[in-house]
PDB file of C-alpha atoms in Angstrom:
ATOM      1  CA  UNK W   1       8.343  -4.856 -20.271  1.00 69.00           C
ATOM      2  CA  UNK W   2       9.016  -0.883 -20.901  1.00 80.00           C
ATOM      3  CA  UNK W   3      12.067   0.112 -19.817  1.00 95.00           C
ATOM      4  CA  UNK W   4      12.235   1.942 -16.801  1.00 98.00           C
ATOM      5  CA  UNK W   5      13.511   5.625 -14.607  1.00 98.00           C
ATOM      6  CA  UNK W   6      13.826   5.507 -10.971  1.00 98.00           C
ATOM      7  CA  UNK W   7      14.075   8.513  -9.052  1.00 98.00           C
ATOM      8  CA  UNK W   8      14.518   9.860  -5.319  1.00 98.00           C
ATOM      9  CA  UNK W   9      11.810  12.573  -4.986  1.00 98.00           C
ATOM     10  CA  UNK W  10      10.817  15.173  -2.227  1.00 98.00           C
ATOM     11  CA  UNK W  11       7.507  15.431  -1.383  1.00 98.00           C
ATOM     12  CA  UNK W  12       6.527  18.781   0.819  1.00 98.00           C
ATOM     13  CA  UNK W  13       3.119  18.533   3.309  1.00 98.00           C
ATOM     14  CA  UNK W  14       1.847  20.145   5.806  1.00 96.00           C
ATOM     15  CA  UNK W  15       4.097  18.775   8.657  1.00 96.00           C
ATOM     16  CA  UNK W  16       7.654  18.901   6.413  1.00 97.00           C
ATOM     17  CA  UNK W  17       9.126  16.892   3.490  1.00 98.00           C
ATOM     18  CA  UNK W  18       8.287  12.720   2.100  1.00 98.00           C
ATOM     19  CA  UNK W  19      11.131  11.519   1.173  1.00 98.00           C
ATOM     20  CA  UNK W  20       9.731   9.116  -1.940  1.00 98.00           C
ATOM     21  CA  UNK W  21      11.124   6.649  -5.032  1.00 98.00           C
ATOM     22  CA  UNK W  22       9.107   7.818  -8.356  1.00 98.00           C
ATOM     23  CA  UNK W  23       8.995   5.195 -10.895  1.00 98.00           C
ATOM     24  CA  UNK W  24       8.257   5.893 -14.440  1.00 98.00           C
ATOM     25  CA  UNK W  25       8.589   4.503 -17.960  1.00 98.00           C
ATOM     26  CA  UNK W  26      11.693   6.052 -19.815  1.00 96.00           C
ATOM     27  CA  UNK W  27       9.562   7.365 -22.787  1.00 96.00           C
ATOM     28  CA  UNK W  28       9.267  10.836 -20.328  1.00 93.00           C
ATOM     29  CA  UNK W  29       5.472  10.681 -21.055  1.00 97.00           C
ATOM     30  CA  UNK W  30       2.803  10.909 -19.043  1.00 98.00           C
ATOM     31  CA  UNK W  31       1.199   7.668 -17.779  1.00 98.00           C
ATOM     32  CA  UNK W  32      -2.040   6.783 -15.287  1.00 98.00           C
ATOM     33  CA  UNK W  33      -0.320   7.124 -11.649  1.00 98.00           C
ATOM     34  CA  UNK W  34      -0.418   4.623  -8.630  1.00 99.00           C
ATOM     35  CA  UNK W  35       0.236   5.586  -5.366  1.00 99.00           C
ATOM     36  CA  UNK W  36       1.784   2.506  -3.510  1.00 99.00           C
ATOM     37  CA  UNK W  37       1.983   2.402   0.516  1.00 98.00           C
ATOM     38  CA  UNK W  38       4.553   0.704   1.942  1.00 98.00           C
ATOM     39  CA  UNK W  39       4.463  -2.304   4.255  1.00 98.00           C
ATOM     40  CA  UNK W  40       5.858  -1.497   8.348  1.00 96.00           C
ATOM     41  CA  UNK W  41       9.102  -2.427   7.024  1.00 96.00           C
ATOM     42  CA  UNK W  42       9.137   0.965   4.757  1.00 96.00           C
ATOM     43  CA  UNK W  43      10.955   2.498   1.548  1.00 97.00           C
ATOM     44  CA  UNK W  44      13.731  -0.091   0.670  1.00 97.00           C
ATOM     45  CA  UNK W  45      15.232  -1.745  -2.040  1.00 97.00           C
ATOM     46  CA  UNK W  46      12.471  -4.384  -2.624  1.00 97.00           C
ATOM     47  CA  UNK W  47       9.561  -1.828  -2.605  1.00 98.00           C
ATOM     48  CA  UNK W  48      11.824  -0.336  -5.284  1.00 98.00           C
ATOM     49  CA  UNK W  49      11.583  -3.098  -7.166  1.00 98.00           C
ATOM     50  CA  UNK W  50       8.385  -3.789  -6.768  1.00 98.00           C
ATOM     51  CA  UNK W  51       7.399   0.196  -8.198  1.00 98.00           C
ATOM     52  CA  UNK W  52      10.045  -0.622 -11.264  1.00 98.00           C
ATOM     53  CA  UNK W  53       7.185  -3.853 -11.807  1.00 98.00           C
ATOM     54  CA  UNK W  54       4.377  -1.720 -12.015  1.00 98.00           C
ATOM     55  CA  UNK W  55       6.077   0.798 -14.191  1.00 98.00           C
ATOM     56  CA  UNK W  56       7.523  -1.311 -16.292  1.00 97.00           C
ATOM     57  CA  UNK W  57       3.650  -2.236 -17.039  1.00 97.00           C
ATOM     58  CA  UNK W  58       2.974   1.107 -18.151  1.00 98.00           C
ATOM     59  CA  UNK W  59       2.444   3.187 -14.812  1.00 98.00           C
ATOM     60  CA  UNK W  60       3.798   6.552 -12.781  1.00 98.00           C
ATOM     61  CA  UNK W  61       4.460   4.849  -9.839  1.00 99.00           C
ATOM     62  CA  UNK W  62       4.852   7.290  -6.120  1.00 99.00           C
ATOM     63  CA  UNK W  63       6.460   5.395  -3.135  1.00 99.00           C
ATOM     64  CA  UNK W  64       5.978   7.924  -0.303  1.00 98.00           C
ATOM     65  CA  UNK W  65       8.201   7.269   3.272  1.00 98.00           C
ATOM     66  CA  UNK W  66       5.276   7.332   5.140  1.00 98.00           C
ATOM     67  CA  UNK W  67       7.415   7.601   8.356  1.00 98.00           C
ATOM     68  CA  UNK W  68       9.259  10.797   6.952  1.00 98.00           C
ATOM     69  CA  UNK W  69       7.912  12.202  10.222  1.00 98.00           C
ATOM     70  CA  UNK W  70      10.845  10.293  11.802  1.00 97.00           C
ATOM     71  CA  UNK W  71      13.461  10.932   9.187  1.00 97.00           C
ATOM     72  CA  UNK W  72      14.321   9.621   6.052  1.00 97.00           C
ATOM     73  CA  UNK W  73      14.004   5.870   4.942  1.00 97.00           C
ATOM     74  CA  UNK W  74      15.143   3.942   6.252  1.00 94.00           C
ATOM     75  CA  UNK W  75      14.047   4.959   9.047  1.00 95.00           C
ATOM     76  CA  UNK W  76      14.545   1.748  11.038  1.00 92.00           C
ATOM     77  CA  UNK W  77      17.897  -0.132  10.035  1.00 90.00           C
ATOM     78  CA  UNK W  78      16.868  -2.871   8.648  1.00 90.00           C
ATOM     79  CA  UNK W  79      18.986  -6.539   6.835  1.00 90.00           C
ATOM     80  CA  UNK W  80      19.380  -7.145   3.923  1.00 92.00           C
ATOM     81  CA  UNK W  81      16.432 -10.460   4.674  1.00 94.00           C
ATOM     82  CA  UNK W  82      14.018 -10.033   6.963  1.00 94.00           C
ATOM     83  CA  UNK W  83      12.857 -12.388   9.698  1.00 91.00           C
ATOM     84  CA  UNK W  84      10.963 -10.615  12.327  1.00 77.00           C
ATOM     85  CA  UNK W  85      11.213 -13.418  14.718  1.00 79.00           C
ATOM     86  CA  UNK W  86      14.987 -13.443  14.933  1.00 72.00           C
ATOM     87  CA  UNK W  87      14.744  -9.311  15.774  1.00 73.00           C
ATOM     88  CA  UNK W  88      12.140  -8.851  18.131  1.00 77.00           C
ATOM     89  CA  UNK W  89      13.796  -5.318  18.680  1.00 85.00           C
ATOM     90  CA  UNK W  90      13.177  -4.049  15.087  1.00 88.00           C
ATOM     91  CA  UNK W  91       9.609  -4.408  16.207  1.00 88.00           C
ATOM     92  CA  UNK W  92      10.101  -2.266  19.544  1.00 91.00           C
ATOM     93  CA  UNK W  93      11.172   0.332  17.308  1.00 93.00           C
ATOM     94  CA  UNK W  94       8.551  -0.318  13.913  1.00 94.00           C
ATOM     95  CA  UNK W  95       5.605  -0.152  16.189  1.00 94.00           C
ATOM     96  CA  UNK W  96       5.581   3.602  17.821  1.00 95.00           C
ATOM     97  CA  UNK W  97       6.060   4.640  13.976  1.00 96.00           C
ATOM     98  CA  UNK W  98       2.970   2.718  13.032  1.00 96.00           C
ATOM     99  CA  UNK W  99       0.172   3.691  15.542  1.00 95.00           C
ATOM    100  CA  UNK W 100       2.109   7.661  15.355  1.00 96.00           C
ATOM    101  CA  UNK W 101       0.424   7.653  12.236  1.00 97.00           C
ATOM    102  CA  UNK W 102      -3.106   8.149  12.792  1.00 96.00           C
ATOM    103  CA  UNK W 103      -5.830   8.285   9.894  1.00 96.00           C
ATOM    104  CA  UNK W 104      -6.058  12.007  10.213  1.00 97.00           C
ATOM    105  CA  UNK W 105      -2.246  11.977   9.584  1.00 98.00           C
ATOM    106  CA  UNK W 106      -2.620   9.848   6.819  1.00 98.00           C
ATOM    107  CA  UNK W 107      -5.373  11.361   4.895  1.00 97.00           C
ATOM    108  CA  UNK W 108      -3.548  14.596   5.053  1.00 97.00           C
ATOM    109  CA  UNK W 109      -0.278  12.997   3.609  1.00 98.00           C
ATOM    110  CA  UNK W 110      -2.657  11.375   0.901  1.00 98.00           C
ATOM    111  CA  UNK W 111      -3.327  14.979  -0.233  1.00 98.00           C
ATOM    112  CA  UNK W 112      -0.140  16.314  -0.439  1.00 98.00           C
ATOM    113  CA  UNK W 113       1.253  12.847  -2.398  1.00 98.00           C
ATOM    114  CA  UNK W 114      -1.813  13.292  -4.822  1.00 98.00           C
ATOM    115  CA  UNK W 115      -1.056  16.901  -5.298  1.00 98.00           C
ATOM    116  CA  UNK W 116       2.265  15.695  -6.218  1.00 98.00           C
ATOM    117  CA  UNK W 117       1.265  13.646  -8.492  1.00 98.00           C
ATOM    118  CA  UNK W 118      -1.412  15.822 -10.296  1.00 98.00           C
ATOM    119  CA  UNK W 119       1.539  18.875 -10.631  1.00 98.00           C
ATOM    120  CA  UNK W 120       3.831  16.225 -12.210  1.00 98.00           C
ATOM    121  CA  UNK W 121       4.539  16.117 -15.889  1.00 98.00           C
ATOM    122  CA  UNK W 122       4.679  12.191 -15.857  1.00 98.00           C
ATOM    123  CA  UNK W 123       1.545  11.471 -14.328  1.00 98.00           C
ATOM    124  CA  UNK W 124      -1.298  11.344 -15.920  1.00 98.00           C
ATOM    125  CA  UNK W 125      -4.318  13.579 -15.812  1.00 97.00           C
ATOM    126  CA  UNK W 126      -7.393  12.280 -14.280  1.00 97.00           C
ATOM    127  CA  UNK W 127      -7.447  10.066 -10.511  1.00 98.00           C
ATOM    128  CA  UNK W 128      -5.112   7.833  -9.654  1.00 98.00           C
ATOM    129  CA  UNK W 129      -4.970   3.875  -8.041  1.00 99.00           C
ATOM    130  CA  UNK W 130      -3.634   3.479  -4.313  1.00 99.00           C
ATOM    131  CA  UNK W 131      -2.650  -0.294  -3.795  1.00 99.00           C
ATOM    132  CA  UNK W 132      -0.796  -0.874  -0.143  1.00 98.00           C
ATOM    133  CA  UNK W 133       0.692  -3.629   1.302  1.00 98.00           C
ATOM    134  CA  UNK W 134       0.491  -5.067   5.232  1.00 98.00           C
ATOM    135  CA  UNK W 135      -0.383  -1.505   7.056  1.00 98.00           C
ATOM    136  CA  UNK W 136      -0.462   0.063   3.361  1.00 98.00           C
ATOM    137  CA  UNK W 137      -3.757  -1.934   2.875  1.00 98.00           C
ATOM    138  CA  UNK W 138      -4.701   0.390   5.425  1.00 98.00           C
ATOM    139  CA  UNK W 139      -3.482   3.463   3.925  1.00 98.00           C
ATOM    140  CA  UNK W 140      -5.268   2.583   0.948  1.00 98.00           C
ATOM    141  CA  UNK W 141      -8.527   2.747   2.459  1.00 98.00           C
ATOM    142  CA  UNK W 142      -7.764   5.620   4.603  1.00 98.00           C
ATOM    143  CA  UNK W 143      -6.621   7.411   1.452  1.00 98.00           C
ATOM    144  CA  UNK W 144      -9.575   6.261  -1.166  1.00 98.00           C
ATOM    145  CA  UNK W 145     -11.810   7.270   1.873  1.00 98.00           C
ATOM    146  CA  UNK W 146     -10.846  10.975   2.641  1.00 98.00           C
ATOM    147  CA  UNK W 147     -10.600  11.687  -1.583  1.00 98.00           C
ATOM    148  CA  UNK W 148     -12.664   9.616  -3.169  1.00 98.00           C
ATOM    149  CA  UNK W 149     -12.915  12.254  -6.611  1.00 97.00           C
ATOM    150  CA  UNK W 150      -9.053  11.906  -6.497  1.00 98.00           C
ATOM    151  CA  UNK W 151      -9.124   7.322  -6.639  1.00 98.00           C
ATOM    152  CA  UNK W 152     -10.396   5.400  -9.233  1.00 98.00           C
ATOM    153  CA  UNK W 153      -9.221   1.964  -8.284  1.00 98.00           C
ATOM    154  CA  UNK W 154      -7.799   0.844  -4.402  1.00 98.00           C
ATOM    155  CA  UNK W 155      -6.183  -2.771  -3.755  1.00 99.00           C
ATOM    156  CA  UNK W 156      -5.287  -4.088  -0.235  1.00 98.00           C
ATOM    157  CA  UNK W 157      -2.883  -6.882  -0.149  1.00 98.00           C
ATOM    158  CA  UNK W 158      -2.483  -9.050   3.453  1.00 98.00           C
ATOM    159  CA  UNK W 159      -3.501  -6.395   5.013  1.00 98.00           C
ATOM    160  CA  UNK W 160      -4.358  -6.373   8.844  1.00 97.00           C
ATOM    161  CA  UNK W 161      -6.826  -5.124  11.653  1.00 97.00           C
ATOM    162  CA  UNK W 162      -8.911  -3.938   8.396  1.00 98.00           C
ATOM    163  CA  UNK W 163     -12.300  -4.159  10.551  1.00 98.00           C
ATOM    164  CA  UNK W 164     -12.106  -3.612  14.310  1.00 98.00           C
ATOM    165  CA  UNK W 165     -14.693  -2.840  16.426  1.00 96.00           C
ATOM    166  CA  UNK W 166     -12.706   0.940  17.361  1.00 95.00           C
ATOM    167  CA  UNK W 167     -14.203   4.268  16.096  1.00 96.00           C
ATOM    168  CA  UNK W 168     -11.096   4.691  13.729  1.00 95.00           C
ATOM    169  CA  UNK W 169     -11.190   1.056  11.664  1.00 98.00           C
ATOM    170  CA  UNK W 170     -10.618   1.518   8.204  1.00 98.00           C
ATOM    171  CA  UNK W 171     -13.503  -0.834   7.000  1.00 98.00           C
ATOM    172  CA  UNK W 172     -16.044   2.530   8.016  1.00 98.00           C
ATOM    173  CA  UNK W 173     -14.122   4.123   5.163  1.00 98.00           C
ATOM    174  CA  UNK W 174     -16.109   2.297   2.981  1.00 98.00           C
ATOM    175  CA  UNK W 175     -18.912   4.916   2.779  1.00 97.00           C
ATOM    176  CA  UNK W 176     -16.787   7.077   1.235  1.00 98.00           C
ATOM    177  CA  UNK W 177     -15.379   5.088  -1.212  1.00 98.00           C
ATOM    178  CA  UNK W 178     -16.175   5.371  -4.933  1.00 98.00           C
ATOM    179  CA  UNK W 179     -13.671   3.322  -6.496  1.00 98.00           C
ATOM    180  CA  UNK W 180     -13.120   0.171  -7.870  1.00 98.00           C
ATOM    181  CA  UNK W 181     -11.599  -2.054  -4.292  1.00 98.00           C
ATOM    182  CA  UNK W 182      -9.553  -5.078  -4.759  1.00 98.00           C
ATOM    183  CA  UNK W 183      -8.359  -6.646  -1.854  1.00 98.00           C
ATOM    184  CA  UNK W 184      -6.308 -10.217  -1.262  1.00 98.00           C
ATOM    185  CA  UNK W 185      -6.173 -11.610   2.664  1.00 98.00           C
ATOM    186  CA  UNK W 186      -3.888 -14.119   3.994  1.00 98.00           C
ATOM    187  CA  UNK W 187      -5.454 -16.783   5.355  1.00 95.00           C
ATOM    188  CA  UNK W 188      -2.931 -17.478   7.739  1.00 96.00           C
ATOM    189  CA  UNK W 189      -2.827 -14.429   8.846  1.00 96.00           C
ATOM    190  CA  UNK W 190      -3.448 -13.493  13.140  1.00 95.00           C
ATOM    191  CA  UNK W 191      -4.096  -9.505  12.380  1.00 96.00           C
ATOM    192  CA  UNK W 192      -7.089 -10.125   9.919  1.00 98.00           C
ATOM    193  CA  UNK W 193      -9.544 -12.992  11.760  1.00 97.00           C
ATOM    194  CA  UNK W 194     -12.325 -14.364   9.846  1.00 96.00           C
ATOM    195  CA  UNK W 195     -14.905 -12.134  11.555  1.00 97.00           C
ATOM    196  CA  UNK W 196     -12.931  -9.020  10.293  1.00 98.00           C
ATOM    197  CA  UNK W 197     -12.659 -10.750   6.872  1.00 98.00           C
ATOM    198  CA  UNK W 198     -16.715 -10.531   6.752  1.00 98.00           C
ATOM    199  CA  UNK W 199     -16.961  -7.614   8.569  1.00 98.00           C
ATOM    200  CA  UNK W 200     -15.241  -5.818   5.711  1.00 98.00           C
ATOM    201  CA  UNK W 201     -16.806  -7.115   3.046  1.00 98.00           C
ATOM    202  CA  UNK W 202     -20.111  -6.396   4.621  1.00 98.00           C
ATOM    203  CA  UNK W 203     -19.105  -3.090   4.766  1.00 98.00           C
ATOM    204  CA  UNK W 204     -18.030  -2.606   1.153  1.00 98.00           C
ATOM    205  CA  UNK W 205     -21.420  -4.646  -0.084  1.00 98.00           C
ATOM    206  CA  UNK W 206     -23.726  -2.381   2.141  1.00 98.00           C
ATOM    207  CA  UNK W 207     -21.743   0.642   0.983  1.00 98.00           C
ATOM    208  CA  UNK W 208     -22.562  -0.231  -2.927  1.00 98.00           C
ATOM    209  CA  UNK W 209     -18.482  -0.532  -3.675  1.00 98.00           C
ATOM    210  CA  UNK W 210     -17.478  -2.447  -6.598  1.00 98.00           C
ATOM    211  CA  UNK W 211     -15.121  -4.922  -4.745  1.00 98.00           C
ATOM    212  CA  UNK W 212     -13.884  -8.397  -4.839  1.00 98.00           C
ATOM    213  CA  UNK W 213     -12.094  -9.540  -1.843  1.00 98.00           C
ATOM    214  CA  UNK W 214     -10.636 -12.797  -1.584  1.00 98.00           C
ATOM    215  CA  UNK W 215      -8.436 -15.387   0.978  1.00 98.00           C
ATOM    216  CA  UNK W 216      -5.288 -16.402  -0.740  1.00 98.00           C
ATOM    217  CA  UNK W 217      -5.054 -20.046   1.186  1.00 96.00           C
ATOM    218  CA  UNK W 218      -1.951 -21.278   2.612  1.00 96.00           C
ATOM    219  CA  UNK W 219      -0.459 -17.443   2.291  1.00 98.00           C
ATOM    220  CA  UNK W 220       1.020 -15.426   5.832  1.00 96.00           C
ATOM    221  CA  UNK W 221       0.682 -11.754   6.654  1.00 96.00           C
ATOM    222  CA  UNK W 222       3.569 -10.387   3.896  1.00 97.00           C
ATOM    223  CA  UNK W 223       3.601 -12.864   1.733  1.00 98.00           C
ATOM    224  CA  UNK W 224       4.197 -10.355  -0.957  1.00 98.00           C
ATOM    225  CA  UNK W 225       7.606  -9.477   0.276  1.00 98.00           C
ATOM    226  CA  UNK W 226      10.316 -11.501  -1.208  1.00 97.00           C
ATOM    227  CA  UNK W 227      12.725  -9.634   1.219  1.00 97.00           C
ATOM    228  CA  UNK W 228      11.019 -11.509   4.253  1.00 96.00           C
ATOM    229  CA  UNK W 229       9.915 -14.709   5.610  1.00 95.00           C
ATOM    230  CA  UNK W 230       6.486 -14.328   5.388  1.00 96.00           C
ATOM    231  CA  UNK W 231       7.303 -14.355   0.898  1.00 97.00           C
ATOM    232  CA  UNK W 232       5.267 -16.775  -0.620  1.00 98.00           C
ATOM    233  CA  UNK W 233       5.777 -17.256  -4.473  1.00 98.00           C
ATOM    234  CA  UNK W 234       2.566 -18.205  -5.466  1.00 98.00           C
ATOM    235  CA  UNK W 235       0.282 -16.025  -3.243  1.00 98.00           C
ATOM    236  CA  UNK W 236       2.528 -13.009  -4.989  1.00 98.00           C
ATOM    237  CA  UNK W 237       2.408 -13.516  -8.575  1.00 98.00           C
ATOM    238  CA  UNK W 238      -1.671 -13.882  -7.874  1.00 98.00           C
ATOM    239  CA  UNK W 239      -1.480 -10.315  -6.050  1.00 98.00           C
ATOM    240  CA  UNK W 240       0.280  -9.440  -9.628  1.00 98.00           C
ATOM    241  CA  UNK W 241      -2.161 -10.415 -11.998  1.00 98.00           C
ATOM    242  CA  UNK W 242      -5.071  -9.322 -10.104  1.00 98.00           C
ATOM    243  CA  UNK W 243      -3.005  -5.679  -9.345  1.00 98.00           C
ATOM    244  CA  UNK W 244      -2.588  -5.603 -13.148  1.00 98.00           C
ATOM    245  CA  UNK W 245      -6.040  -6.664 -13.907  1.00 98.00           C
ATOM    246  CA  UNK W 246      -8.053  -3.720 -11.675  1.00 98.00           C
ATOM    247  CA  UNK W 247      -5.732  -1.036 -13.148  1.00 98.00           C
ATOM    248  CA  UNK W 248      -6.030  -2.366 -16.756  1.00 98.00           C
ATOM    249  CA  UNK W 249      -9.936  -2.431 -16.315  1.00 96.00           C
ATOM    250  CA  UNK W 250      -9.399   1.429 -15.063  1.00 98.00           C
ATOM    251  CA  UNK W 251      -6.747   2.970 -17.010  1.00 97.00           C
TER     252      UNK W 251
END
């Protein structure tokens, strides 16, 4: 593993500043960038950790505060372990932030985090990857969607509500998309049925996408968050090696 710089970065867009964690390796050279999208829970210290992963592995790695609307992360106090269960008020407050963030809202952000990236010294030239997590699956879509010229490679991990029947789902992104799309589902997961499940793949197959989308079984909606309940050992380290595999096969 490279050894590794982690930064607090400001971000300006069109509606104020992103507060964001930049993760590079310490060699001060520029390296393929990946844009990763938070889960509800937002920029903490796991996220952190999981952006000193990837660029320990040889990436620029941009963790925007996606609520920075609301104020800086974290914008929702949150424990040190999370159980969502046990604070059914953390989701009174999480949920407003989520739906106040509309696709047009996020594929405006997505510009202004992959101008970022393009202007900075430690990213290198050329498109980027997006890979998201929980809502962040969405993001992903949303952002490989509205710039496809600007995303070369998109994962979704236990992602949810990925292909409703509403005007704005992200699966009709898929027309847009021309990169590489990885994405792993929870099985046991209540936001992402089994119709949605083939919904979006039908979507990406009509759409001519180069995708593989698979159910990791036995896994919950976050199982890639070792901070939370929902963390599931297994189901994460095979996010890993599939995360590592798209961006070797694009960088």
């Amino acid at each position: 593993m490279t050894a590794v710089q982690g930064t607090a970065v400001d971000i300006p867009t069109e509606d104020g500043t992103a507060d964001a964690y930049l993760s590079h390796p310490g060699d001060g050279r520029p390296h393929p960038a990946v844009l990763l999208y938070q889960d509800a829970f937002g920029l903490r210290p796991h996220l952190r950790a999981m952006a000193d992963r990837l660029a320990g592995a040889g990436y620029t790695v941009l963790v925007p505060n996606v609520f920075y609307r609301h104020g800086r992360a974290p914008v929702v106090e949150l424990p040190e372990f999370i159980d969502p269960e046990a604070r059914p008020q953390m989701w009174e407050q999480l949920t407003p932030l989520i739906r106040s963030l509309t696709p047009e809202l996020a594929a405006r952000d997505a510009g202004a985090y992959l101008d970022w990236l393009a202007a900075s010294p430690l990213a290198a030239d050329g498109p980027v990857a997006l890979t998201g997590y929980c809502m962040g699956a969405r993001l992903v879509l949303f952002t490989a969607g509205a710039h496809p010229d600007r995303v070369a490679a998109a994962a979704g991990f236990h992602g949810g509500r990925l292909a409703t029947d509403g005007p704005n789902s992200p699966h009709l992104a898929a027309a847009r998309i021309t990169a590489e799309v990885y994405f792993g589902h929870a099985d046991q997961d209540s936001s992402l049925p089994e119709e949605q499940i083939e919904r979006f793949e039908q979507a990406l197959t009509e759409a001519g996408v180069r995708h593989r989308c698979e159910v990791y079984a036995g896994a919950q909606h976050g199982y890639t968050q070792a901070d939370t309940t929902a963390y599931d050992r297994e189901a994460d380290e095979r996010h890993w090696a599939a995360l590592l595999d798209l961006l070797d096969r694009t960088f």
